[in-house]
Amino acid sequence: MISLAKALCLIYLIWGMNWVVMKTANTFFPPITFVAYRFLFGALVLLSVWFWLHLPLPKKKYWPWIFLTGILQMGLNNIAAQTSMLTLGAGMVSVLNYSMPVFAAVMAHFLLGERLTWRKGAGIVLAIAGMAVLMDVHAGGDATAICIGLLSAVFWGLASIFVKLKLSDVNPISLTTWQMVCASLSLLVYTAIVPQGEVVWNAESVLCLIYNGVLASALAFFLWSWILQHIEVSKASVAVLAVPVVGVVGGILCLGEPMTLHIFFGMIMIMAGIYIVVTHKRQPA
């Protein structure tokens, strides 16, 4: 079975590089249409795996929560992020989306009994501050788009709470499969009723869809569901703050983007914040 460290590393790589892909996809797809197609593609991949493994359907009591978390995590979260990137840069939206640990930690404190300790709070603040430094975020921009970007973090955090609270006994493959089915079908119905604009089909748009459907949706969301079943929500949400770090490093290695002091110190702050949150403080003997 895959280890927690390997699962996190795969998420860092897949989601870290996906911000550029999502920004590129807005050139070819209306935001909601792209999210609908992305998760339809991902759902078909996961359904193939689900049938191949002969997994049973989740119990009836889980279905309302599967539907709700699918809409929140895969529908509303990604629609908000994709929409905000129409006027904001991918880096800014990444920062807004990955403010999720703040919301998740507070909600987990009240709903899951996960104590928001001074140590955990300090790690969260340090990691979030590091993200702002890393992305060189400045004041200004479209206020509406910024609010929409923050909403994406709220939706993601709330979905993570419900998964931990109500769906921790569901097989991760079954959970992710049916979350994605519920989200994609709901979005396809919406796009059929409400006109969304034209789609430009070419090799680049198809590649964007393949990357998002197979890797960023089917594989990465399965890994996220599995991770949530093995560690606290607040710790998992902070652990994925390494995703923007991977995105920046990918830009440096693949696109020749410069390594600056704010990038270096931002990465150090994020990794230090993650270490503080995910490691236990040693108790005195």
XYZ file of N, CA and C in Angstrom:
855
model
N 0.850 -1.201 0.000
C 0.000 0.000 0.000
C 0.878 1.240 0.000
N 0.438 2.277 -0.701
C 1.200 3.512 -0.788
C 1.351 4.148 0.596
N 2.507 4.739 0.850
C 2.748 5.393 2.131
C 2.208 6.815 2.091
N 2.043 7.395 3.281
C 1.556 8.768 3.386
C 2.508 9.735 2.688
N 3.806 9.537 2.882
C 4.797 10.425 2.276
C 4.725 10.375 0.747
N 4.568 9.165 0.185
C 4.487 9.030 -1.268
C 3.215 9.672 -1.806
N 2.100 9.484 -1.079
C 0.837 10.086 -1.507
C 0.943 11.610 -1.540
N 1.553 12.194 -0.511
C 1.724 13.649 -0.466
C 2.641 14.131 -1.584
N 3.721 13.402 -1.837
C 4.658 13.808 -2.896
C 3.988 13.798 -4.263
N 3.147 12.799 -4.523
C 2.428 12.751 -5.792
C 1.472 13.928 -5.924
N 0.782 14.270 -4.833
C -0.119 15.421 -4.867
C 0.659 16.703 -5.110
N 1.814 16.847 -4.435
C 2.638 18.041 -4.645
C 2.973 18.203 -6.129
N 3.389 17.112 -6.762
C 3.806 17.166 -8.153
C 2.634 17.453 -9.089
N 1.536 16.716 -8.920
C 0.397 16.825 -9.840
C -0.307 18.164 -9.688
N -0.690 18.512 -8.456
C -1.406 19.769 -8.250
C -0.495 20.980 -8.385
N 0.801 20.808 -8.077
C 1.727 21.926 -8.209
C 1.848 22.405 -9.648
N 1.925 21.471 -10.584
C 2.046 21.836 -11.997
C 0.697 22.181 -12.625
N -0.394 21.860 -11.935
C -1.705 22.026 -12.547
C -2.178 23.468 -12.627
N -1.602 24.363 -11.809
C -2.063 25.753 -11.871
C -1.791 26.368 -13.238
N -0.654 26.054 -13.820
C -0.353 26.547 -15.164
C -1.315 25.934 -16.178
N -1.618 24.646 -16.011
C -2.528 23.966 -16.935
C -3.937 24.558 -16.841
N -4.400 24.815 -15.612
C -5.738 25.390 -15.427
C -5.827 26.787 -16.029
N -4.781 27.584 -15.840
C -4.760 28.933 -16.420
C -4.797 28.845 -17.936
N -4.054 27.921 -18.513
C -4.035 27.722 -19.964
C -5.406 27.287 -20.472
N -6.095 26.450 -19.686
C -7.401 25.931 -20.106
C -8.437 27.030 -20.274
N -8.289 28.140 -19.544
C -9.245 29.241 -19.688
C -9.193 29.876 -21.073
N -8.122 29.622 -21.819
C -8.018 30.112 -23.196
C -8.979 29.362 -24.116
N -9.310 28.133 -23.745
C -10.087 27.271 -24.633
C -11.488 26.930 -24.115
N -11.693 27.000 -22.796
C -12.962 26.569 -22.208
C -13.565 27.668 -21.340
N -14.893 27.833 -21.331
C -15.528 28.600 -20.258
C -15.255 27.882 -18.933
N -15.062 28.616 -17.823
C -14.620 27.982 -16.561
C -15.481 26.813 -16.098
N -16.804 27.001 -16.045
C -17.674 25.943 -15.519
C -17.692 24.748 -16.481
N -17.649 25.010 -17.765
C -17.603 23.926 -18.749
C -16.349 23.083 -18.562
N -15.210 23.753 -18.359
C -13.960 23.012 -18.181
C -14.019 22.140 -16.931
N -14.543 22.684 -15.825
C -14.645 21.901 -14.589
C -15.560 20.700 -14.805
N -16.677 20.905 -15.518
C -17.606 19.799 -15.790
C -16.936 18.714 -16.617
N -16.246 19.100 -17.695
C -15.566 18.122 -18.554
C -14.425 17.433 -17.813
N -13.691 18.230 -17.029
C -12.556 17.682 -16.286
C -13.001 16.540 -15.381
N -14.068 16.776 -14.615
C -14.494 15.757 -13.661
C -15.305 14.650 -14.316
N -15.922 14.916 -15.473
C -16.546 13.826 -16.225
C -15.465 12.857 -16.699
N -14.381 13.386 -17.227
C -13.261 12.565 -17.678
C -12.686 11.778 -16.498
N -12.474 12.481 -15.374
C -11.949 11.816 -14.187
C -12.887 10.742 -13.666
N -14.204 11.019 -13.708
C -15.189 10.048 -13.232
C -15.165 8.789 -14.086
N -15.016 8.947 -15.403
C -14.973 7.781 -16.285
C -13.741 6.920 -15.998
N -12.618 7.573 -15.731
C -11.401 6.832 -15.379
C -11.619 6.048 -14.090
N -12.154 6.716 -13.074
C -12.341 6.069 -11.776
C -13.419 4.997 -11.822
N -14.464 5.206 -12.627
C -15.492 4.170 -12.765
C -14.905 2.901 -13.368
N -13.985 3.062 -14.307
C -13.320 1.890 -14.892
C -12.551 1.119 -13.832
N -11.855 1.846 -12.953
C -11.105 1.209 -11.863
C -12.072 0.562 -10.877
N -13.158 1.274 -10.558
C -14.150 0.785 -9.592
C -14.766 -0.539 -10.080
N -15.135 -0.596 -11.367
C -15.708 -1.829 -11.924
C -14.654 -2.940 -11.973
N -13.438 -2.596 -12.339
C -12.364 -3.583 -12.455
C -12.065 -4.234 -11.106
N -12.158 -3.446 -10.021
C -11.899 -3.977 -8.685
C -13.130 -4.631 -8.051
N -14.281 -4.539 -8.729
C -15.540 -5.121 -8.231
C -15.882 -4.590 -6.826
N -15.754 -3.293 -6.655
C -16.057 -2.683 -5.361
C -17.562 -2.522 -5.198
N -18.076 -2.677 -3.984
C -19.514 -2.492 -3.764
C -19.877 -1.012 -3.728
N -21.153 -0.740 -3.946
C -21.636 0.630 -3.792
C -21.554 1.040 -2.316
N -21.279 2.307 -2.045
C -21.310 2.764 -0.650
C -22.703 2.572 -0.046
N -22.760 2.410 1.252
C -24.045 2.237 1.930
C -24.937 3.460 1.748
N -26.246 3.233 1.832
C -27.229 4.287 1.577
C -27.013 5.514 2.460
N -26.610 5.308 3.708
C -26.460 6.427 4.642
C -25.357 7.395 4.234
N -24.432 6.944 3.393
C -23.320 7.795 2.989
C -23.639 8.679 1.790
N -24.653 8.359 1.008
C -24.867 9.041 -0.263
C -25.132 10.538 -0.151
N -25.931 11.016 0.813
C -26.096 12.482 0.906
C -24.777 13.207 1.124
N -23.891 12.584 1.908
C -22.599 13.215 2.192
C -21.645 13.099 1.013
N -21.737 12.011 0.273
C -20.934 11.873 -0.947
C -21.331 12.954 -1.953
N -22.632 13.145 -2.121
C -23.113 14.173 -3.049
C -22.672 15.564 -2.594
N -22.854 15.864 -1.303
C -22.513 17.188 -0.783
C -21.019 17.477 -0.923
N -20.180 16.525 -0.525
C -18.730 16.749 -0.599
C -18.249 16.803 -2.046
N -18.893 16.046 -2.927
C -18.543 16.120 -4.342
C -18.820 17.508 -4.911
N -19.991 18.055 -4.568
C -20.358 19.395 -5.050
C -19.417 20.445 -4.474
N -19.114 20.350 -3.168
C -18.258 21.345 -2.518
C -16.814 21.262 -3.010
N -16.231 20.054 -2.955
C -14.799 19.892 -3.193
C -14.444 19.895 -4.668
N -15.254 19.241 -5.484
C -14.902 19.112 -6.893
C -15.670 20.080 -7.774
N -16.853 20.486 -7.320
C -17.636 21.431 -8.099
C -17.337 22.873 -7.739
N -17.841 23.321 -6.590
C -17.756 24.732 -6.225
C -16.326 25.206 -6.009
N -15.494 24.381 -5.378
C -14.098 24.764 -5.159
C -13.390 25.057 -6.480
N -13.537 24.165 -7.444
C -12.827 24.332 -8.706
C -13.464 25.371 -9.613
N -14.781 25.525 -9.546
C -15.431 26.597 -10.307
C -14.942 27.953 -9.815
N -14.880 28.115 -8.479
C -14.417 29.385 -7.920
C -12.974 29.676 -8.320
N -12.104 28.665 -8.231
C -10.698 28.860 -8.601
C -10.560 29.161 -10.089
N -11.257 28.388 -10.915
C -11.157 28.577 -12.363
C -11.703 29.941 -12.783
N -12.800 30.370 -12.156
C -13.414 31.656 -12.487
C -12.528 32.819 -12.064
N -11.948 32.735 -10.881
C -11.109 33.835 -10.411
C -9.867 34.020 -11.272
N -9.433 32.950 -11.962
C -8.264 33.053 -12.836
C -8.560 33.757 -14.154
N -9.817 34.124 -14.378
C -10.122 34.917 -15.568
C -9.505 36.304 -15.465
N -9.393 36.830 -14.237
C -8.844 38.179 -14.051
C -7.625 38.209 -13.133
N -7.353 37.123 -12.431
C -6.187 37.067 -11.555
C -5.167 36.069 -12.104
N -3.918 36.247 -11.717
C -2.877 35.320 -12.128
C -2.984 33.994 -11.402
N -2.389 32.961 -11.989
C -2.434 31.631 -11.386
C -1.776 31.622 -10.012
N -0.700 32.392 -9.838
C -0.030 32.449 -8.541
C -0.909 33.040 -7.458
N -1.597 34.150 -7.773
C -2.502 34.777 -6.815
C -3.631 33.826 -6.426
N -4.222 33.159 -7.414
C -5.325 32.237 -7.132
C -4.839 31.055 -6.304
N -3.621 30.589 -6.584
C -3.051 29.505 -5.788
C -2.943 29.908 -4.321
N -2.465 31.132 -4.080
C -2.362 31.625 -2.704
C -3.733 31.665 -2.042
N -4.734 32.189 -2.753
C -6.085 32.287 -2.194
C -6.654 30.897 -1.913
N -6.518 29.984 -2.872
C -7.055 28.639 -2.715
C -6.389 27.893 -1.565
N -5.081 28.098 -1.424
C -4.346 27.379 -0.386
C -4.319 28.117 0.948
N -5.223 29.113 1.089
C -5.511 29.638 2.430
C -6.475 28.692 3.148
N -6.884 27.620 2.464
C -7.790 26.618 3.026
C -7.417 26.138 4.424
N -6.128 25.919 4.756
C -5.803 25.420 6.099
C -6.310 26.300 7.236
N -6.380 27.608 7.000
C -6.892 28.501 8.040
C -8.346 28.160 8.345
N -9.161 28.051 7.292
C -10.573 27.733 7.469
C -10.751 26.304 7.992
N -9.977 25.367 7.452
C -10.104 23.965 7.852
C -9.720 23.767 9.313
N -8.649 24.425 9.749
C -8.199 24.252 11.132
C -9.224 24.784 12.118
N -9.821 25.934 11.799
C -10.838 26.513 12.686
C -12.073 25.625 12.719
N -12.538 25.164 11.548
C -13.718 24.300 11.500
C -13.452 22.962 12.173
N -12.252 22.416 11.984
C -11.909 21.134 12.612
C -11.878 21.260 14.129
N -11.485 22.431 14.624
C -11.462 22.663 16.069
C -12.861 22.530 16.657
N -13.861 23.096 15.978
C -15.220 23.102 16.501
C -16.025 21.859 16.124
N -15.775 21.293 14.943
C -16.603 20.192 14.455
C -15.996 18.818 14.669
N -14.670 18.730 14.714
C -14.009 17.433 14.837
C -13.275 17.253 16.160
N -13.198 18.301 16.945
C -12.469 18.210 18.204
C -10.969 18.177 18.033
N -10.463 18.603 16.861
C -9.021 18.683 16.645
C -8.530 19.999 17.248
N -7.792 19.929 18.328
C -7.394 21.123 19.059
C -6.545 22.050 18.204
N -6.935 23.322 18.180
C -6.153 24.340 17.494
C -5.132 24.883 18.486
N -4.028 24.157 18.621
C -3.006 24.511 19.600
C -2.180 25.702 19.102
N -1.417 26.281 20.039
C -0.533 27.379 19.672
C 0.488 26.914 18.640
N 0.987 25.682 18.809
C 1.974 25.135 17.869
C 1.373 25.002 16.476
N 0.171 24.439 16.396
C -0.483 24.249 15.105
C -0.813 25.601 14.471
N -1.313 26.523 15.292
C -1.640 27.854 14.784
C -0.415 28.584 14.260
N 0.702 28.463 14.981
C 1.933 29.120 14.550
C 2.422 28.545 13.221
N 2.318 27.209 13.074
C 2.728 26.572 11.825
C 1.874 27.016 10.655
N 0.567 27.134 10.872
C -0.350 27.580 9.819
C -0.013 29.002 9.383
N 0.152 29.886 10.363
C 0.468 31.287 10.050
C 1.795 31.386 9.293
N 2.796 30.638 9.733
C 4.111 30.671 9.084
C 4.024 30.173 7.648
N 3.283 29.068 7.419
C 3.162 28.512 6.072
C 2.389 29.448 5.144
N 1.295 30.051 5.644
C 0.512 30.987 4.833
C 1.346 32.222 4.496
N 2.081 32.737 5.490
C 2.959 33.888 5.236
C 4.023 33.534 4.203
N 4.552 32.326 4.288
C 5.537 31.875 3.320
C 4.973 31.812 1.917
N 3.685 31.405 1.784
C 3.062 31.377 0.470
C 2.952 32.770 -0.123
N 2.568 33.733 0.717
C 2.458 35.111 0.234
C 3.815 35.633 -0.233
N 4.874 35.309 0.525
C 6.230 35.714 0.135
C 6.650 34.993 -1.144
N 6.365 33.705 -1.208
C 6.760 32.882 -2.349
C 6.182 33.411 -3.653
N 4.898 33.747 -3.628
C 4.220 34.182 -4.840
C 4.371 35.676 -5.094
N 5.040 36.398 -4.169
C 5.254 37.834 -4.327
C 3.929 38.546 -4.556
N 2.946 38.261 -3.688
C 1.603 38.803 -3.840
C 1.579 40.258 -3.399
N 0.995 41.111 -4.212
C 0.879 42.526 -3.899
C -0.594 42.882 -3.717
N -0.840 43.989 -3.069
C -2.210 44.459 -2.878
C -2.798 44.853 -4.229
N -4.106 44.901 -4.275
C -4.774 45.314 -5.497
C -5.382 44.130 -6.218
N -5.915 44.417 -7.442
C -6.538 43.361 -8.214
C -8.052 43.455 -8.133
N -8.695 42.547 -8.782
C -10.146 42.496 -8.829
C -10.671 41.977 -7.495
N -11.352 42.860 -6.737
C -11.824 42.485 -5.397
C -12.822 41.340 -5.466
N -13.692 41.367 -6.477
C -14.679 40.289 -6.625
C -13.984 38.959 -6.884
N -12.995 38.972 -7.768
C -12.265 37.744 -8.075
C -11.505 37.231 -6.858
N -10.967 38.151 -6.047
C -10.264 37.748 -4.825
C -11.228 37.061 -3.862
N -12.425 37.624 -3.714
C -13.433 37.005 -2.833
C -13.839 35.626 -3.353
N -13.978 35.503 -4.670
C -14.320 34.202 -5.254
C -13.195 33.200 -4.999
N -11.944 33.668 -5.128
C -10.808 32.796 -4.849
C -10.789 32.321 -3.407
N -11.121 33.214 -2.471
C -11.191 32.820 -1.059
C -12.331 31.829 -0.816
N -13.431 32.010 -1.536
C -14.545 31.065 -1.404
C -14.114 29.653 -1.793
N -13.223 29.554 -2.790
C -12.751 28.223 -3.188
C -12.095 27.525 -2.013
N -11.358 28.285 -1.188
C -10.703 27.709 -0.008
C -11.725 27.266 1.031
N -12.778 28.071 1.214
C -13.829 27.731 2.177
C -14.532 26.438 1.758
N -14.878 26.332 0.473
C -15.555 25.128 -0.023
C -14.689 23.887 0.184
N -13.403 23.991 -0.117
C -12.477 22.870 0.024
C -12.331 22.474 1.491
N -12.167 23.455 2.360
C -12.034 23.165 3.784
C -13.275 22.507 4.360
N -14.449 23.014 3.975
C -15.706 22.452 4.475
C -15.891 21.019 3.991
N -15.565 20.755 2.729
C -15.670 19.390 2.202
C -14.746 18.441 2.954
N -13.540 18.894 3.265
C -12.595 18.051 3.999
C -13.119 17.693 5.386
N -13.777 18.641 6.029
C -14.374 18.387 7.342
C -15.448 17.306 7.247
N -16.326 17.426 6.246
C -17.418 16.463 6.102
C -16.896 15.068 5.742
N -15.843 15.011 4.926
C -15.248 13.710 4.588
C -14.730 13.032 5.851
N -14.026 13.787 6.669
C -13.469 13.233 7.903
C -14.574 12.865 8.892
N -15.611 13.690 8.947
C -16.673 13.513 9.940
C -17.647 12.392 9.577
N -17.972 12.277 8.287
C -19.062 11.382 7.876
C -18.648 10.253 6.927
N -17.460 10.334 6.312
C -17.133 9.396 5.249
C -15.811 8.671 5.462
N -15.305 8.678 6.671
C -13.996 8.079 6.926
C -13.991 6.561 6.778
N -15.183 5.928 6.791
C -15.256 4.469 6.652
C -15.457 4.010 5.210
N -15.613 4.954 4.290
C -15.871 4.601 2.893
C -14.546 4.346 2.175
N -14.510 3.287 1.366
C -13.322 2.999 0.580
C -12.928 4.241 -0.234
N -11.650 4.667 -0.182
C -11.249 5.903 -0.865
C -11.522 5.915 -2.365
N -11.374 4.765 -3.028
C -11.649 4.719 -4.464
C -13.136 4.912 -4.718
N -13.981 4.217 -3.942
C -15.428 4.387 -4.085
C -15.848 5.816 -3.780
N -15.288 6.366 -2.708
C -15.640 7.731 -2.309
C -15.313 8.721 -3.413
N -14.081 8.687 -3.914
C -13.661 9.641 -4.935
C -14.437 9.434 -6.235
N -14.681 8.173 -6.595
C -15.418 7.875 -7.824
C -16.795 8.503 -7.799
N -17.544 8.265 -6.737
C -18.936 8.715 -6.714
C -19.059 10.199 -6.379
N -18.079 10.756 -5.663
C -18.033 12.214 -5.527
C -17.903 12.851 -6.906
N -17.014 12.299 -7.714
C -16.737 12.864 -9.026
C -17.919 12.672 -9.966
N -18.580 11.532 -9.881
C -19.777 11.293 -10.690
C -20.857 12.306 -10.342
N -21.111 12.505 -9.056
C -22.141 13.457 -8.612
C -21.813 14.876 -9.061
N -20.555 15.275 -8.907
C -20.151 16.633 -9.274
C -20.253 16.850 -10.782
N -19.723 15.909 -11.558
C -19.698 16.092 -13.013
C -21.099 16.089 -13.610
N -21.968 15.176 -13.163
C -23.331 15.127 -13.698
C -24.110 16.386 -13.335
N -23.933 16.869 -12.109
C -24.621 18.105 -11.701
C -24.164 19.285 -12.552
N -22.857 19.370 -12.802
C -22.329 20.481 -13.594
C -22.732 20.368 -15.063
N -22.793 19.138 -15.582
C -23.221 18.958 -16.965
C -24.678 19.375 -17.147
N -25.528 19.071 -16.183
C -26.924 19.512 -16.236
C -26.993 21.032 -16.225
N -26.188 21.651 -15.347
C -26.177 23.114 -15.256
C -25.725 23.744 -16.570
N -24.632 23.223 -17.158
C -24.124 23.808 -18.403
C -25.074 23.572 -19.575
N -25.902 22.514 -19.490
C -26.894 22.270 -20.538
C -28.042 23.265 -20.445
N -28.343 23.725 -19.223
C -29.448 24.670 -19.013
C -29.003 26.115 -19.220
N -27.818 26.441 -18.693
C -27.299 27.811 -18.752
C -26.165 27.873 -19.770
N -26.323 28.637 -20.859
C -25.270 28.722 -21.887
C -23.946 29.216 -21.287
N -22.834 28.588 -21.713
C -21.528 28.898 -21.134
C -20.542 29.494 -22.134
N -20.836 29.459 -23.399
C -19.882 29.949 -24.392
C -19.256 28.803 -25.157
N -18.443 29.171 -26.146
C -17.856 28.192 -27.052
C -16.609 27.532 -26.469
N -16.384 26.281 -26.886
C -15.174 25.543 -26.543
C -14.294 25.456 -27.789
N -13.007 25.736 -27.620
C -12.057 25.619 -28.724
C -11.322 24.288 -28.574
N -11.553 23.388 -29.541
C -10.904 22.077 -29.475
C -9.657 22.067 -30.347
N -8.533 21.779 -29.728
C -7.275 21.586 -30.450
C -6.390 20.690 -29.593
N -5.180 20.434 -30.041
C -4.298 19.518 -29.307
C -4.014 20.023 -27.896
N -3.820 21.349 -27.745
C -3.482 21.895 -26.438
C -4.655 21.800 -25.466
N -5.864 22.092 -25.935
C -7.028 22.015 -25.051
C -7.304 20.574 -24.635
N -7.089 19.628 -25.550
C -7.280 18.214 -25.215
C -6.258 17.765 -24.179
N -5.011 18.213 -24.313
C -3.983 17.868 -23.340
C -4.303 18.444 -21.965
N -4.817 19.671 -21.932
C -5.243 20.267 -20.655
C -6.307 19.397 -19.990
N -7.253 18.918 -20.811
C -8.341 18.097 -20.290
C -7.834 16.740 -19.814
N -6.925 16.132 -20.567
C -6.370 14.832 -20.171
C -5.608 14.958 -18.850
N -4.755 15.974 -18.750
C -3.982 16.166 -17.517
C -4.909 16.342 -16.326
N -5.930 17.193 -16.486
C -6.842 17.454 -15.379
C -7.747 16.277 -15.079
N -8.195 15.569 -16.113
C -9.106 14.456 -15.880
C -8.435 13.253 -15.243
N -7.275 12.863 -15.780
C -6.611 11.644 -15.315
C -5.770 11.897 -14.062
N -4.913 12.907 -14.111
C -3.962 13.130 -13.013
C -4.527 14.033 -11.922
N -4.902 15.260 -12.280
C -5.309 16.235 -11.270
C -6.674 15.924 -10.666
N -7.486 15.141 -11.358
C -8.813 14.792 -10.820
C -8.836 13.361 -10.294
N -8.774 12.376 -11.186
C -8.934 10.978 -10.772
C -7.879 10.561 -9.751
N -6.608 10.725 -10.092
C -5.545 10.249 -9.210
C -5.372 11.132 -7.975
N -5.266 12.430 -8.172
C -4.955 13.315 -7.045
C -6.088 13.376 -6.028
N -7.340 13.394 -6.473
C -8.436 13.450 -5.508
C -8.616 12.118 -4.778
N -8.291 11.002 -5.430
C -8.269 9.731 -4.710
C -7.220 9.783 -3.600
N -6.030 10.277 -3.929
C -4.958 10.378 -2.931
C -5.365 11.302 -1.786
N -6.046 12.393 -2.105
C -6.490 13.330 -1.065
C -7.500 12.658 -0.126
N -8.450 11.906 -0.682
C -9.419 11.189 0.157
C -8.712 10.180 1.058
N -7.728 9.495 0.504
C -6.970 8.510 1.281
C -6.192 9.186 2.402
N -5.568 10.312 2.104
C -4.800 11.049 3.112
C -5.698 11.506 4.259
N -6.892 12.011 3.927
C -7.818 12.493 4.957
C -8.243 11.379 5.910
N -8.201 10.141 5.448
C -8.577 9.019 6.300
C -7.442 8.575 7.214
N -6.246 9.134 7.021
C -5.094 8.673 7.785
C -4.468 9.717 8.699
N -4.746 11.005 8.476
C -4.236 12.029 9.391
C -5.312 13.084 9.623
N -5.098 13.939 10.624
C -6.052 14.992 10.948
C -6.245 15.929 9.757
N -7.478 16.477 9.643
C -7.782 17.407 8.561
C -6.848 18.609 8.594
N -6.641 19.170 9.797
C -5.804 20.361 9.909
C -4.370 20.074 9.466
N -3.858 18.886 9.797
C -2.499 18.530 9.389
C -2.425 18.276 7.877
N -3.424 17.576 7.342
C -3.429 17.295 5.906
C -3.507 18.587 5.100
N -4.343 19.519 5.554
C -4.535 20.759 4.814
C -3.283 21.615 4.805
N -2.509 21.576 5.884
C -1.248 22.318 5.910
C -0.185 21.592 5.095
N -0.202 20.264 5.134
C 0.800 19.487 4.404
C 0.773 19.799 2.908
N -0.427 20.051 2.340
C -0.499 20.308 0.896
C -0.066 21.724 0.536
N 0.327 22.541 1.519
C 0.846 23.863 1.198
C 2.177 23.786 0.452
N 2.752 22.604 0.366
C 3.964 22.436 -0.449
C 3.639 22.469 -1.938
N 2.365 22.376 -2.308
C 1.987 22.379 -3.724
C 2.490 23.637 -4.453
N 2.247 24.856 -3.919
C 2.767 26.036 -4.624
C 4.287 26.047 -4.735
N 4.965 25.446 -3.765
C 6.430 25.363 -3.849
C 6.842 24.569 -5.088
N 6.182 23.444 -5.315
C 6.488 22.619 -6.481
C 6.206 23.381 -7.768
N 5.106 24.136 -7.770
C 4.781 24.932 -8.946
C 5.873 25.931 -9.292
N 6.408 26.591 -8.265
C 7.473 27.571 -8.491
C 8.755 26.885 -8.958
N 9.117 25.769 -8.312
C 10.321 25.037 -8.707
C 10.193 24.520 -10.144
N 8.992 24.060 -10.495
C 8.757 23.616 -11.865
C 8.979 24.734 -12.870
N 8.542 25.948 -12.516
C 8.762 27.093 -13.390
C 10.232 27.414 -13.546
N 10.990 27.266 -12.470
C 12.430 27.533 -12.508
C 13.145 26.511 -13.385
N 12.796 25.220 -13.199
C 13.486 24.153 -13.918
C 13.046 24.032 -15.373
N 11.733 24.197 -15.601
C 11.201 23.946 -16.944
C 11.092 25.198 -17.810
N 10.880 26.346 -17.174
C 10.641 27.571 -17.938
C 11.754 28.594 -17.810
N 12.774 28.262 -17.009
C 13.888 29.191 -16.856
C 13.574 30.408 -16.022
N 12.531 30.328 -15.187
C 12.196 31.453 -14.317
C 13.277 31.605 -13.241
N 13.578 32.853 -12.819
C 14.698 33.076 -11.895
C 14.389 32.641 -10.463
N 15.415 32.219 -9.734
C 15.310 31.957 -8.299
C 15.688 33.248 -7.563
N 14.697 33.861 -6.920
C 14.935 35.119 -6.205
C 14.933 34.872 -4.707
N 15.324 35.889 -3.948
C 15.362 35.753 -2.495
C 13.976 35.520 -1.917
N 12.952 36.216 -2.451
C 11.612 36.018 -1.883
C 11.098 34.611 -2.167
N 11.493 34.013 -3.295
C 11.117 32.628 -3.579
C 11.821 31.684 -2.604
N 13.110 31.894 -2.407
C 13.883 31.032 -1.514
C 13.342 31.086 -0.084
N 13.162 32.304 0.448
C 12.691 32.434 1.822
C 11.230 31.992 1.967
N 10.431 32.202 0.918
C 9.045 31.741 0.960
C 8.963 30.232 1.082
N 9.785 29.520 0.314
C 9.797 28.058 0.382
C 10.266 27.568 1.752
N 11.280 28.220 2.303
C 11.764 27.842 3.629
C 10.673 28.026 4.679
N 9.937 29.146 4.606
C 8.860 29.412 5.568
C 7.744 28.379 5.462
N 7.374 28.028 4.231
C 6.302 27.037 4.033
C 6.709 25.685 4.593
N 7.900 25.228 4.264
C 8.334 23.918 4.723
C 8.490 23.893 6.247
N 8.933 25.012 6.831
C 9.042 25.080 8.286
C 7.660 25.029 8.929
N 6.695 25.726 8.334
C 5.335 25.694 8.864
C 4.724 24.308 8.800
N 4.955 23.617 7.681
C 4.459 22.244 7.540
C 5.083 21.346 8.599
N 6.380 21.480 8.793
C 7.079 20.643 9.779
C 6.512 20.866 11.177
N 6.244 22.115 11.532
C 5.710 22.431 12.856
C 4.347 21.791 13.071
N 3.508 21.814 12.028
C 2.145 21.307 12.178
C 2.071 19.772 12.163
N 2.792 19.148 11.254
C 2.635 17.697 11.072
C 3.484 16.841 11.997
N 4.401 17.471 12.736
C 5.192 16.705 13.696
C 4.686 16.961 15.107
N 4.756 15.934 15.939
C 4.294 16.053 17.319
C 5.368 16.686 18.196
N 4.918 17.545 19.063
C 5.852 18.117 20.028
C 6.220 17.049 21.050
N 7.505 16.874 21.270
C 7.942 15.855 22.237
C 7.575 16.244 23.650
N 7.030 15.278 24.348
C 6.666 15.522 25.742
C 7.870 15.295 26.649
N 8.035 16.136 27.685
C 9.154 15.947 28.582
C 9.066 14.624 29.317
N 10.216 14.000 29.553
C 10.237 12.686 30.212
C 9.855 12.833 31.682
